[in-house]
Each structure stands twice: as structure tokens, then as C-alpha cells.
Amino acid sequence: MKFAVIVFPGSNCDVDMYHAIKDALGEEVEYVWHSTDNLDQYDGILLPGGFSYGDYLRSGAIARFSNVMAEVVKAAQAGKPVLGVCNGFQILLEVGLLPGAMRRNEGLKFICRNVGLKVENNQSMFTTGYELNETITIPVAHGEGNYYCDNETLAELKRNNRILFTYDGENPNGSLEQIAGITNEQGNVLGMMPHPERAVDSLLGSKDGLKIFQSIVKNWRESHVITA
């Protein structure tokens, strides 16, 4: 399986994401600059964290107009797995691949620490490696992770089991119903504020994030003919 790590001006977690795929997961991965207009050669798309375009206007608002985003939308519509982490999640919201919006953290402070997450759905292509209701430890690092959506959208997310992760216990940013990660209706686009790419080795304090990437590969391989 071949992954693309999309790099915008201001991305700062692209190297972490590359390391997670190349070294911890052992899969093929390449950096892809934001001006690229073709992602056909990639099987999975990863939008890393950071501060794309300096977070001017609001997080992800400018990045959504990058050339590559039309290709990310095309890949999502084709059923390819698309994962957006932190700023990547914000960009997916801005481009409309995921519903809702991101607000400043409750308390208006940047937070950077490990948090507990509860696995609310282990039947998605991103979470089959976990147990249902399993508690995992993943780092967060953001100033705008306060997820919000209207009541109708929240009801739809619950009805179709699209909330994959919630914060367990402490709600670090005031996110609606402690939501930490959601998918699109088809289930192949995941946006999450915590950083699984920073939790792929025990030396980092946790390797609980690795199962997200392992789940993607396992489910992708089961749906494709592998010849090598």
C-alpha cells in the first residue's frame, strides 16, 4: 500500500507522519507538495498537523483551496482512505469532506499533552484493530480543537456510528459531546484532533496510535488483490 503525506506551507507534523508509515508501519510513503494535481498513484491520503498557511483567516481555510485538495476530494469519492490529523482534520472540515466546524479551545489556551480516548466504533476501516470501548492514550497539541456541529448533524453522526473516538474522562478542549474523531458518511474519511502518528512506539510514551494505520492497511488489503 502506498501513502501520500500532503505537505502545505506551515505543516509541521509531516515528518512524524512519514516516520509512522515508513518506519513503524513498514509501508511505502511519499511527501506530496500542496501544488500537486494528481494523486492517482496513491492508495491512502494523509493530511498531517501543523499550521497550514499560518492558520490565517482560520485553521485550514486557505489550505482547502490548494490544488491538491481537489485531488483529495476525488480520492475520497473513489473510496480511498483519507486521514486528517489536527490541522488535517480542520482542512477536511473546511473543504466539506466532514461536517461541522472547529472552534478555539475552551479556555483559549493551547494544549499539548497525552489524553485518553475511548474507541466508540471498532467496525470502521480505521479502528478494527481496537476493542470496542477500549481506552487508548494519544497526544494532543492544538489551540483549535473544540469540535462543534448543529443538533441535526450530531444526531446523524450518532445514528450512523460516525463518531469513532471521544475523549475519555477529561474533555481537554470543550469539544461537543467529547468528540475527538469522526468519519464521513461512507466511512473512508477520518478526521481526528489527537495525533496517532506520535504514538507508534513505546519510546514515545505510547504506541496506541499504530493500530489506526495497521487497520487501514489490513482493510485495504482485504479489499484489493495483492500480488506482491
PDB file of C-alpha atoms in Angstrom:
ATOM      1  CA  MET A   1       0.000   0.000   0.000  1.00  0.00           C
ATOM      2  CA  LYS A   2       1.354   3.412  -0.972  1.00  0.00           C
ATOM      3  CA  PHE A   3       0.578   6.508   1.117  1.00  0.00           C
ATOM      4  CA  ALA A   4       0.827  10.209   0.318  1.00  0.00           C
ATOM      5  CA  VAL A   5       1.632  12.682   3.101  1.00  0.00           C
ATOM      6  CA  ILE A   6       0.290  16.017   1.878  1.00  0.00           C
ATOM      7  CA  VAL A   7       2.585  18.937   2.770  1.00  0.00           C
ATOM      8  CA  PHE A   8       1.264  22.510   2.946  1.00  0.00           C
ATOM      9  CA  PRO A   9       3.296  25.625   3.744  1.00  0.00           C
ATOM     10  CA  GLY A  10       3.203  25.521   7.546  1.00  0.00           C
ATOM     11  CA  SER A  11       2.757  21.759   8.002  1.00  0.00           C
ATOM     12  CA  ASN A  12       4.941  20.614  10.895  1.00  0.00           C
ATOM     13  CA  CYS A  13       3.869  17.039  11.564  1.00  0.00           C
ATOM     14  CA  ASP A  14       4.601  15.728   8.074  1.00  0.00           C
ATOM     15  CA  VAL A  15       7.906  14.174   9.175  1.00  0.00           C
ATOM     16  CA  ASP A  16       6.214  12.438  12.127  1.00  0.00           C
ATOM     17  CA  MET A  17       3.565  11.058   9.782  1.00  0.00           C
ATOM     18  CA  TYR A  18       6.183   9.887   7.282  1.00  0.00           C
ATOM     19  CA  HIS A  19       8.124   8.162  10.081  1.00  0.00           C
ATOM     20  CA  ALA A  20       4.983   6.428  11.359  1.00  0.00           C
ATOM     21  CA  ILE A  21       4.232   4.966   7.922  1.00  0.00           C
ATOM     22  CA  LYS A  22       7.766   4.233   6.728  1.00  0.00           C
ATOM     23  CA  ASP A  23       9.454   3.027   9.911  1.00  0.00           C
ATOM     24  CA  ALA A  24       6.732   1.943  12.352  1.00  0.00           C
ATOM     25  CA  LEU A  25       4.214   0.555   9.832  1.00  0.00           C
ATOM     26  CA  GLY A  26       6.693  -0.535   7.164  1.00  0.00           C
ATOM     27  CA  GLU A  27       4.688   0.708   4.188  1.00  0.00           C
ATOM     28  CA  GLU A  28       5.589   2.841   1.178  1.00  0.00           C
ATOM     29  CA  VAL A  29       5.071   6.587   1.613  1.00  0.00           C
ATOM     30  CA  GLU A  30       5.993   9.824  -0.148  1.00  0.00           C
ATOM     31  CA  TYR A  31       5.743  13.521   0.654  1.00  0.00           C
ATOM     32  CA  VAL A  32       3.378  15.293  -1.754  1.00  0.00           C
ATOM     33  CA  TRP A  33       3.523  19.080  -2.107  1.00  0.00           C
ATOM     34  CA  HIS A  34       0.254  21.048  -1.928  1.00  0.00           C
ATOM     35  CA  SER A  35       0.510  22.188  -5.568  1.00  0.00           C
ATOM     36  CA  THR A  36       0.287  18.621  -6.871  1.00  0.00           C
ATOM     37  CA  ASP A  37      -2.720  17.965  -9.092  1.00  0.00           C
ATOM     38  CA  ASN A  38      -2.658  14.183  -9.331  1.00  0.00           C
ATOM     39  CA  LEU A  39      -2.874  11.598  -6.525  1.00  0.00           C
ATOM     40  CA  ASP A  40      -3.848   8.637  -8.688  1.00  0.00           C
ATOM     41  CA  GLN A  41      -0.726   6.646  -7.789  1.00  0.00           C
ATOM     42  CA  TYR A  42      -1.514   6.654  -4.047  1.00  0.00           C
ATOM     43  CA  ASP A  43      -3.757   4.245  -2.157  1.00  0.00           C
ATOM     44  CA  GLY A  44      -4.106   6.265   1.046  1.00  0.00           C
ATOM     45  CA  ILE A  45      -4.022  10.021   1.692  1.00  0.00           C
ATOM     46  CA  LEU A  46      -2.714  11.557   4.933  1.00  0.00           C
ATOM     47  CA  LEU A  47      -3.160  15.210   5.896  1.00  0.00           C
ATOM     48  CA  PRO A  48      -0.782  15.943   8.797  1.00  0.00           C
ATOM     49  CA  GLY A  49      -0.970  18.516  11.566  1.00  0.00           C
ATOM     50  CA  GLY A  50       0.616  21.938  11.645  1.00  0.00           C
ATOM     51  CA  PHE A  51      -0.363  25.467  10.749  1.00  0.00           C
ATOM     52  CA  SER A  52      -1.109  25.443   7.023  1.00  0.00           C
ATOM     53  CA  TYR A  53      -0.637  28.944   5.600  1.00  0.00           C
ATOM     54  CA  GLY A  54      -0.048  30.186   9.136  1.00  0.00           C
ATOM     55  CA  ASP A  55      -3.681  29.491  10.073  1.00  0.00           C
ATOM     56  CA  TYR A  56      -4.541  32.872   8.574  1.00  0.00           C
ATOM     57  CA  LEU A  57      -8.280  33.621   8.356  1.00  0.00           C
ATOM     58  CA  ARG A  58      -8.892  30.427  10.374  1.00  0.00           C
ATOM     59  CA  SER A  59      -7.330  26.972  10.541  1.00  0.00           C
ATOM     60  CA  GLY A  60      -7.473  25.177   7.206  1.00  0.00           C
ATOM     61  CA  ALA A  61      -9.424  27.960   5.469  1.00  0.00           C
ATOM     62  CA  ILE A  62      -6.705  28.718   2.902  1.00  0.00           C
ATOM     63  CA  ALA A  63      -5.335  25.189   2.538  1.00  0.00           C
ATOM     64  CA  ARG A  64      -8.708  23.986   1.283  1.00  0.00           C
ATOM     65  CA  PHE A  65      -8.095  25.963  -1.938  1.00  0.00           C
ATOM     66  CA  SER A  66      -4.753  24.267  -2.681  1.00  0.00           C
ATOM     67  CA  ASN A  67      -4.522  22.379  -5.958  1.00  0.00           C
ATOM     68  CA  VAL A  68      -4.100  19.090  -4.157  1.00  0.00           C
ATOM     69  CA  MET A  69      -7.408  19.368  -2.301  1.00  0.00           C
ATOM     70  CA  ALA A  70      -9.437  18.747  -5.455  1.00  0.00           C
ATOM     71  CA  GLU A  71      -7.479  15.502  -5.745  1.00  0.00           C
ATOM     72  CA  VAL A  72      -8.070  14.676  -2.080  1.00  0.00           C
ATOM     73  CA  VAL A  73     -11.817  15.088  -2.644  1.00  0.00           C
ATOM     74  CA  LYS A  74     -11.557  12.913  -5.752  1.00  0.00           C
ATOM     75  CA  ALA A  75      -9.675  10.224  -3.792  1.00  0.00           C
ATOM     76  CA  ALA A  76     -12.273  10.319  -1.019  1.00  0.00           C
ATOM     77  CA  GLN A  77     -15.105   9.974  -3.520  1.00  0.00           C
ATOM     78  CA  ALA A  78     -13.281   6.984  -5.031  1.00  0.00           C
ATOM     79  CA  GLY A  79     -13.319   5.273  -1.634  1.00  0.00           C
ATOM     80  CA  LYS A  80      -9.637   5.627  -0.784  1.00  0.00           C
ATOM     81  CA  PRO A  81      -8.819   6.029   2.921  1.00  0.00           C
ATOM     82  CA  VAL A  82      -8.217   9.671   3.849  1.00  0.00           C
ATOM     83  CA  LEU A  83      -6.952  10.569   7.329  1.00  0.00           C
ATOM     84  CA  GLY A  84      -6.681  14.154   8.558  1.00  0.00           C
ATOM     85  CA  VAL A  85      -4.964  14.769  11.895  1.00  0.00           C
ATOM     86  CA  CYS A  86      -5.287  18.057  13.809  1.00  0.00           C
ATOM     87  CA  ASN A  87      -4.768  20.715  11.114  1.00  0.00           C
ATOM     88  CA  GLY A  88      -5.565  17.974   8.619  1.00  0.00           C
ATOM     89  CA  PHE A  89      -8.927  17.472  10.368  1.00  0.00           C
ATOM     90  CA  GLN A  90      -9.562  21.223  10.197  1.00  0.00           C
ATOM     91  CA  ILE A  91      -8.817  21.225   6.450  1.00  0.00           C
ATOM     92  CA  LEU A  92     -11.233  18.308   5.890  1.00  0.00           C
ATOM     93  CA  LEU A  93     -13.939  20.321   7.669  1.00  0.00           C
ATOM     94  CA  GLU A  94     -13.191  23.407   5.578  1.00  0.00           C
ATOM     95  CA  VAL A  95     -13.330  21.527   2.293  1.00  0.00           C
ATOM     96  CA  GLY A  96     -16.599  19.859   3.270  1.00  0.00           C
ATOM     97  CA  LEU A  97     -15.484  16.223   3.389  1.00  0.00           C
ATOM     98  CA  LEU A  98     -16.537  16.163   7.044  1.00  0.00           C
ATOM     99  CA  PRO A  99     -19.407  18.048   8.722  1.00  0.00           C
ATOM    100  CA  GLY A 100     -19.184  20.643  11.463  1.00  0.00           C
ATOM    101  CA  ALA A 101     -16.579  23.235  12.410  1.00  0.00           C
ATOM    102  CA  MET A 102     -13.650  23.747  14.737  1.00  0.00           C
ATOM    103  CA  ARG A 103     -13.576  26.470  17.394  1.00  0.00           C
ATOM    104  CA  ARG A 104     -10.878  27.762  19.739  1.00  0.00           C
ATOM    105  CA  ASN A 105     -10.253  25.567  22.751  1.00  0.00           C
ATOM    106  CA  GLU A 106     -12.437  26.237  25.726  1.00  0.00           C
ATOM    107  CA  GLY A 107     -10.267  28.440  27.933  1.00  0.00           C
ATOM    108  CA  LEU A 108      -8.460  29.815  24.839  1.00  0.00           C
ATOM    109  CA  LYS A 109      -5.201  28.046  25.708  1.00  0.00           C
ATOM    110  CA  PHE A 110      -3.004  25.859  23.540  1.00  0.00           C
ATOM    111  CA  ILE A 111      -2.859  22.340  24.980  1.00  0.00           C
ATOM    112  CA  CYS A 112      -0.070  19.783  24.458  1.00  0.00           C
ATOM    113  CA  ARG A 113      -0.210  16.541  26.442  1.00  0.00           C
ATOM    114  CA  ASN A 114      -1.351  12.929  26.387  1.00  0.00           C
ATOM    115  CA  VAL A 115      -5.082  12.306  26.664  1.00  0.00           C
ATOM    116  CA  GLY A 116      -7.262   9.245  26.999  1.00  0.00           C
ATOM    117  CA  LEU A 117      -9.509   8.296  24.094  1.00  0.00           C
ATOM    118  CA  LYS A 118     -12.421   5.884  24.055  1.00  0.00           C
ATOM    119  CA  VAL A 119     -12.963   3.774  20.938  1.00  0.00           C
ATOM    120  CA  GLU A 120     -16.660   4.277  20.184  1.00  0.00           C
ATOM    121  CA  ASN A 121     -16.726   2.296  16.936  1.00  0.00           C
ATOM    122  CA  ASN A 122     -14.306  -0.516  16.088  1.00  0.00           C
ATOM    123  CA  GLN A 123     -16.016  -1.503  12.849  1.00  0.00           C
ATOM    124  CA  SER A 124     -14.532   1.204  10.623  1.00  0.00           C
ATOM    125  CA  MET A 125     -11.555   0.784   8.288  1.00  0.00           C
ATOM    126  CA  PHE A 126      -9.545   2.861  10.775  1.00  0.00           C
ATOM    127  CA  THR A 127     -10.406   1.086  14.029  1.00  0.00           C
ATOM    128  CA  THR A 128     -10.785  -2.656  13.502  1.00  0.00           C
ATOM    129  CA  GLY A 129      -7.523  -3.181  15.390  1.00  0.00           C
ATOM    130  CA  TYR A 130      -9.105  -1.955  18.625  1.00  0.00           C
ATOM    131  CA  GLU A 131     -11.607  -3.384  21.033  1.00  0.00           C
ATOM    132  CA  LEU A 132     -14.953  -1.633  21.341  1.00  0.00           C
ATOM    133  CA  ASN A 133     -14.846   0.871  24.226  1.00  0.00           C
ATOM    134  CA  GLU A 134     -11.086   0.351  24.567  1.00  0.00           C
ATOM    135  CA  THR A 135      -9.273   3.256  26.195  1.00  0.00           C
ATOM    136  CA  ILE A 136      -6.091   4.355  24.458  1.00  0.00           C
ATOM    137  CA  THR A 137      -3.511   7.081  25.078  1.00  0.00           C
ATOM    138  CA  ILE A 138      -2.750   9.555  22.264  1.00  0.00           C
ATOM    139  CA  PRO A 139      -1.119  13.030  22.394  1.00  0.00           C
ATOM    140  CA  VAL A 140      -2.970  16.238  21.537  1.00  0.00           C
ATOM    141  CA  ALA A 141      -1.362  19.553  20.565  1.00  0.00           C
ATOM    142  CA  HIS A 142      -3.720  22.277  19.383  1.00  0.00           C
ATOM    143  CA  GLY A 143      -5.345  25.625  20.070  1.00  0.00           C
ATOM    144  CA  GLU A 144      -8.466  24.991  17.965  1.00  0.00           C
ATOM    145  CA  GLY A 145      -9.798  21.520  18.715  1.00  0.00           C
ATOM    146  CA  ASN A 146     -13.208  22.387  20.078  1.00  0.00           C
ATOM    147  CA  TYR A 147     -15.385  20.451  17.617  1.00  0.00           C
ATOM    148  CA  TYR A 148     -18.898  21.754  17.049  1.00  0.00           C
ATOM    149  CA  CYS A 149     -21.887  20.854  14.870  1.00  0.00           C
ATOM    150  CA  ASP A 150     -25.629  21.527  14.946  1.00  0.00           C
ATOM    151  CA  ASN A 151     -28.107  19.154  16.560  1.00  0.00           C
ATOM    152  CA  GLU A 152     -29.216  17.620  13.274  1.00  0.00           C
ATOM    153  CA  THR A 153     -25.635  16.797  12.300  1.00  0.00           C
ATOM    154  CA  LEU A 154     -24.874  15.399  15.751  1.00  0.00           C
ATOM    155  CA  ALA A 155     -27.933  13.143  15.550  1.00  0.00           C
ATOM    156  CA  GLU A 156     -26.794  11.916  12.132  1.00  0.00           C
ATOM    157  CA  LEU A 157     -23.269  11.222  13.399  1.00  0.00           C
ATOM    158  CA  LYS A 158     -24.688   9.146  16.246  1.00  0.00           C
ATOM    159  CA  ARG A 159     -27.313   7.397  14.150  1.00  0.00           C
ATOM    160  CA  ASN A 160     -24.715   6.133  11.665  1.00  0.00           C
ATOM    161  CA  ASN A 161     -21.970   5.417  14.208  1.00  0.00           C
ATOM    162  CA  ARG A 162     -19.658   8.021  12.695  1.00  0.00           C
ATOM    163  CA  ILE A 163     -18.090   9.117  15.975  1.00  0.00           C
ATOM    164  CA  LEU A 164     -15.016   6.863  16.218  1.00  0.00           C
ATOM    165  CA  PHE A 165     -13.250   8.447  19.183  1.00  0.00           C
ATOM    166  CA  THR A 166     -14.301  10.506  22.192  1.00  0.00           C
ATOM    167  CA  TYR A 167     -12.139  11.933  24.953  1.00  0.00           C
ATOM    168  CA  ASP A 168     -12.218   9.595  27.934  1.00  0.00           C
ATOM    169  CA  GLY A 169     -12.840  11.455  31.185  1.00  0.00           C
ATOM    170  CA  GLU A 170     -11.237  14.860  30.714  1.00  0.00           C
ATOM    171  CA  ASN A 171     -12.501  16.935  27.794  1.00  0.00           C
ATOM    172  CA  PRO A 172      -9.328  18.919  27.001  1.00  0.00           C
ATOM    173  CA  ASN A 173     -10.816  21.469  24.585  1.00  0.00           C
ATOM    174  CA  GLY A 174     -14.566  21.645  25.267  1.00  0.00           C
ATOM    175  CA  SER A 175     -15.440  19.578  22.192  1.00  0.00           C
ATOM    176  CA  LEU A 176     -19.138  18.835  21.704  1.00  0.00           C
ATOM    177  CA  GLU A 177     -20.038  15.545  23.434  1.00  0.00           C
ATOM    178  CA  GLN A 178     -16.272  14.977  23.920  1.00  0.00           C
ATOM    179  CA  ILE A 179     -15.890  14.195  20.205  1.00  0.00           C
ATOM    180  CA  ALA A 180     -12.273  13.573  19.164  1.00  0.00           C
ATOM    181  CA  GLY A 181     -12.713  11.936  15.751  1.00  0.00           C
ATOM    182  CA  ILE A 182     -15.467  11.476  13.150  1.00  0.00           C
ATOM    183  CA  THR A 183     -15.860   9.928   9.714  1.00  0.00           C
ATOM    184  CA  ASN A 184     -17.734  10.849   6.571  1.00  0.00           C
ATOM    185  CA  GLU A 185     -20.939   9.040   5.640  1.00  0.00           C
ATOM    186  CA  GLN A 186     -19.071   6.438   3.561  1.00  0.00           C
ATOM    187  CA  GLY A 187     -16.627   5.741   6.387  1.00  0.00           C
ATOM    188  CA  ASN A 188     -13.417   6.226   4.394  1.00  0.00           C
ATOM    189  CA  VAL A 189     -12.544   9.746   5.615  1.00  0.00           C
ATOM    190  CA  LEU A 190     -11.474  10.200   9.237  1.00  0.00           C
ATOM    191  CA  GLY A 191     -10.691  13.493  10.931  1.00  0.00           C
ATOM    192  CA  MET A 192      -9.268  13.473  14.456  1.00  0.00           C
ATOM    193  CA  MET A 193      -7.578  16.052  16.659  1.00  0.00           C
ATOM    194  CA  PRO A 194      -5.241  13.703  18.613  1.00  0.00           C
ATOM    195  CA  HIS A 195      -2.007  12.643  16.904  1.00  0.00           C
ATOM    196  CA  PRO A 196      -1.767   8.872  16.310  1.00  0.00           C
ATOM    197  CA  GLU A 197       1.472   9.366  14.354  1.00  0.00           C
ATOM    198  CA  ARG A 198       3.121  10.485  17.605  1.00  0.00           C
ATOM    199  CA  ALA A 199       2.066   7.290  19.364  1.00  0.00           C
ATOM    200  CA  VAL A 200       3.607   4.494  17.304  1.00  0.00           C
ATOM    201  CA  ASP A 201       6.421   3.355  19.623  1.00  0.00           C
ATOM    202  CA  SER A 202       6.661   2.734  23.358  1.00  0.00           C
ATOM    203  CA  LEU A 203       9.698   5.028  23.439  1.00  0.00           C
ATOM    204  CA  LEU A 204       7.316   7.867  22.584  1.00  0.00           C
ATOM    205  CA  GLY A 205       5.179   7.075  25.630  1.00  0.00           C
ATOM    206  CA  SER A 206       2.505   5.149  23.748  1.00  0.00           C
ATOM    207  CA  LYS A 207       2.111   3.038  20.636  1.00  0.00           C
ATOM    208  CA  ASP A 208      -1.684   3.080  20.769  1.00  0.00           C
ATOM    209  CA  GLY A 209      -1.867   5.122  17.565  1.00  0.00           C
ATOM    210  CA  LEU A 210      -0.201   2.477  15.438  1.00  0.00           C
ATOM    211  CA  LYS A 211      -3.360   0.361  15.271  1.00  0.00           C
ATOM    212  CA  ILE A 212      -5.093   3.079  13.244  1.00  0.00           C
ATOM    213  CA  PHE A 213      -2.523   2.731  10.471  1.00  0.00           C
ATOM    214  CA  GLN A 214      -2.457  -1.061  10.790  1.00  0.00           C
ATOM    215  CA  SER A 215      -6.234  -1.123  10.484  1.00  0.00           C
ATOM    216  CA  ILE A 216      -6.093   0.949   7.290  1.00  0.00           C
ATOM    217  CA  VAL A 217      -3.582  -1.420   5.682  1.00  0.00           C
ATOM    218  CA  LYS A 218      -5.394  -4.584   6.789  1.00  0.00           C
ATOM    219  CA  ASN A 219      -8.761  -3.423   5.487  1.00  0.00           C
ATOM    220  CA  TRP A 220      -7.288  -2.046   2.272  1.00  0.00           C
ATOM    221  CA  ARG A 221      -5.507  -5.334   1.563  1.00  0.00           C
ATOM    222  CA  GLU A 222      -8.627  -7.358   2.237  1.00  0.00           C
ATOM    223  CA  SER A 223     -10.454  -5.353  -0.427  1.00  0.00           C
ATOM    224  CA  HIS A 224      -7.684  -5.480  -3.054  1.00  0.00           C
ATOM    225  CA  VAL A 225      -5.853  -8.242  -4.853  1.00  0.00           C
ATOM    226  CA  ILE A 226      -2.295  -8.236  -3.586  1.00  0.00           C
ATOM    227  CA  THR A 227       0.314  -9.586  -5.969  1.00  0.00           C
ATOM    228  CA  ALA A 228       3.456  -8.562  -4.090  1.00  0.00           C
TER     229      ALA A 228
END
